């Protein structure tokens, strides 16, 4: 064997050994420690403080081969059931023996919300569990929990996928978000995952990573820390529909396929419907009863009547009109309303996404 050939073979052996490299160390989140090739189940313990303790269940799937760490988080709104159940079902769809990398699945962040059927907030301290990042180990339950999520989930992850849907009071159409922070590589990685996920409506949301409040949501916290971020929503009004479940489970597997962590053919969305992130929200100005006139996913024009409101004895108190031309991403799905309750959200339809600009 010539010296040159010997060198070539040595290089081939080296690259072959890189290809078949095995992951040897376990990966731990909370009490779940997964050895390579296995799935571990456990919980992140949130000790009591000024209020009660809680446990957040988690599963970790550790691949035999090396690769990225991807975290799937659902249930920061504990009554968005479709996303919670989708993540529960996702766990058994991933096999550590064929996985390259590590997957963390946290199906239900806001346990008290789920257990008491309280939408939007954690009933223990009345705080939003998707608006209080990075949390505080010395704060109330929400803050203590989010502090641990930041430390144990967001920090070690390369990719953070946050799953939502219409809450108990939201008649919502499904969509993904393309979250952009104006950093080209990070933004294009996020776009790639949004197109791979498979939902054909994508809301374009610009964030200024330098602004003090940019990291308050899970997606914002992940974005600020340089992670690839994806947010997807499906489900509505407390209903768990098989098609919505499938959209979130398949979408999550598509993310892993696009990252080449599992063998899976991924077809990217070819012609997404782009929606403006700064949608126009119409809020109630008083307590009373709301009657929608249209459903989610209706294309409306500015000034169109979308519903009306009454007082409790049935006298009409006003019409609810579209503030802009666009698509109704969600409309209130229950009659009860109170001052500042969201009645409808209309997102303008974009021909294509404009370049990122720092929001005011
Ligand atoms: Zn939500």
PDB file of N, CA and C in Angstrom, residues 54 67 75 106 120 153 193 195 202 204 226 247 315:
ATOM      1  N   UNK A  54     -44.788  21.474  43.650  1.00  0.00           N
ATOM      2  CA  UNK A  54     -45.430  20.751  42.556  1.00  0.00           C
ATOM      3  C   UNK A  54     -44.395  19.855  41.866  1.00  0.00           C
ATOM      4  N   UNK A  67     -26.264  13.835  18.461  1.00  0.00           N
ATOM      5  CA  UNK A  67     -27.085  14.757  17.684  1.00  0.00           C
ATOM      6  C   UNK A  67     -27.586  15.867  18.587  1.00  0.00           C
ATOM      7  N   UNK A  75     -48.568  22.570  27.476  1.00  0.00           N
ATOM      8  CA  UNK A  75     -49.339  22.706  28.704  1.00  0.00           C
ATOM      9  C   UNK A  75     -48.911  23.824  29.625  1.00  0.00           C
ATOM     10  N   UNK A 106     -41.942  17.428  27.678  1.00  0.00           N
ATOM     11  CA  UNK A 106     -42.617  17.901  28.885  1.00  0.00           C
ATOM     12  C   UNK A 106     -44.065  18.213  28.490  1.00  0.00           C
ATOM     13  N   UNK A 120     -55.560  29.684  30.929  1.00  0.00           N
ATOM     14  CA  UNK A 120     -54.632  30.832  30.801  1.00  0.00           C
ATOM     15  C   UNK A 120     -53.571  30.976  31.891  1.00  0.00           C
ATOM     16  N   UNK A 153     -34.355  22.649  30.946  1.00  0.00           N
ATOM     17  CA  UNK A 153     -34.915  22.356  29.615  1.00  0.00           C
ATOM     18  C   UNK A 153     -34.335  23.313  28.568  1.00  0.00           C
ATOM     19  N   UNK A 193     -37.792  24.788  10.290  1.00  0.00           N
ATOM     20  CA  UNK A 193     -38.617  23.912  11.135  1.00  0.00           C
ATOM     21  C   UNK A 193     -40.105  24.228  10.985  1.00  0.00           C
ATOM     22  N   UNK A 195     -41.592  25.290   8.296  1.00  0.00           N
ATOM     23  CA  UNK A 195     -42.035  24.707   7.023  1.00  0.00           C
ATOM     24  C   UNK A 195     -42.069  23.182   7.098  1.00  0.00           C
ATOM     25  N   UNK A 202     -48.738  30.230   8.768  1.00  0.00           N
ATOM     26  CA  UNK A 202     -47.576  30.577   9.591  1.00  0.00           C
ATOM     27  C   UNK A 202     -47.638  32.064   9.946  1.00  0.00           C
ATOM     28  N   UNK A 204     -45.935  35.326  11.281  1.00  0.00           N
ATOM     29  CA  UNK A 204     -44.579  35.878  11.330  1.00  0.00           C
ATOM     30  C   UNK A 204     -44.504  36.872  12.492  1.00  0.00           C
ATOM     31  N   UNK A 226     -30.373  32.094  21.912  1.00  0.00           N
ATOM     32  CA  UNK A 226     -29.743  31.626  20.677  1.00  0.00           C
ATOM     33  C   UNK A 226     -30.233  30.277  20.176  1.00  0.00           C
ATOM     34  N   UNK A 247     -51.857  16.383  13.730  1.00  0.00           N
ATOM     35  CA  UNK A 247     -51.074  17.506  13.193  1.00  0.00           C
ATOM     36  C   UNK A 247     -49.896  17.820  14.117  1.00  0.00           C
ATOM     37  N   UNK A 315     -80.219  42.678  26.422  1.00  0.00           N
ATOM     38  CA  UNK A 315     -80.230  43.906  25.624  1.00  0.00           C
ATOM     39  C   UNK A 315     -78.888  44.058  24.916  1.00  0.00           C
TER      40      UNK A 315
END
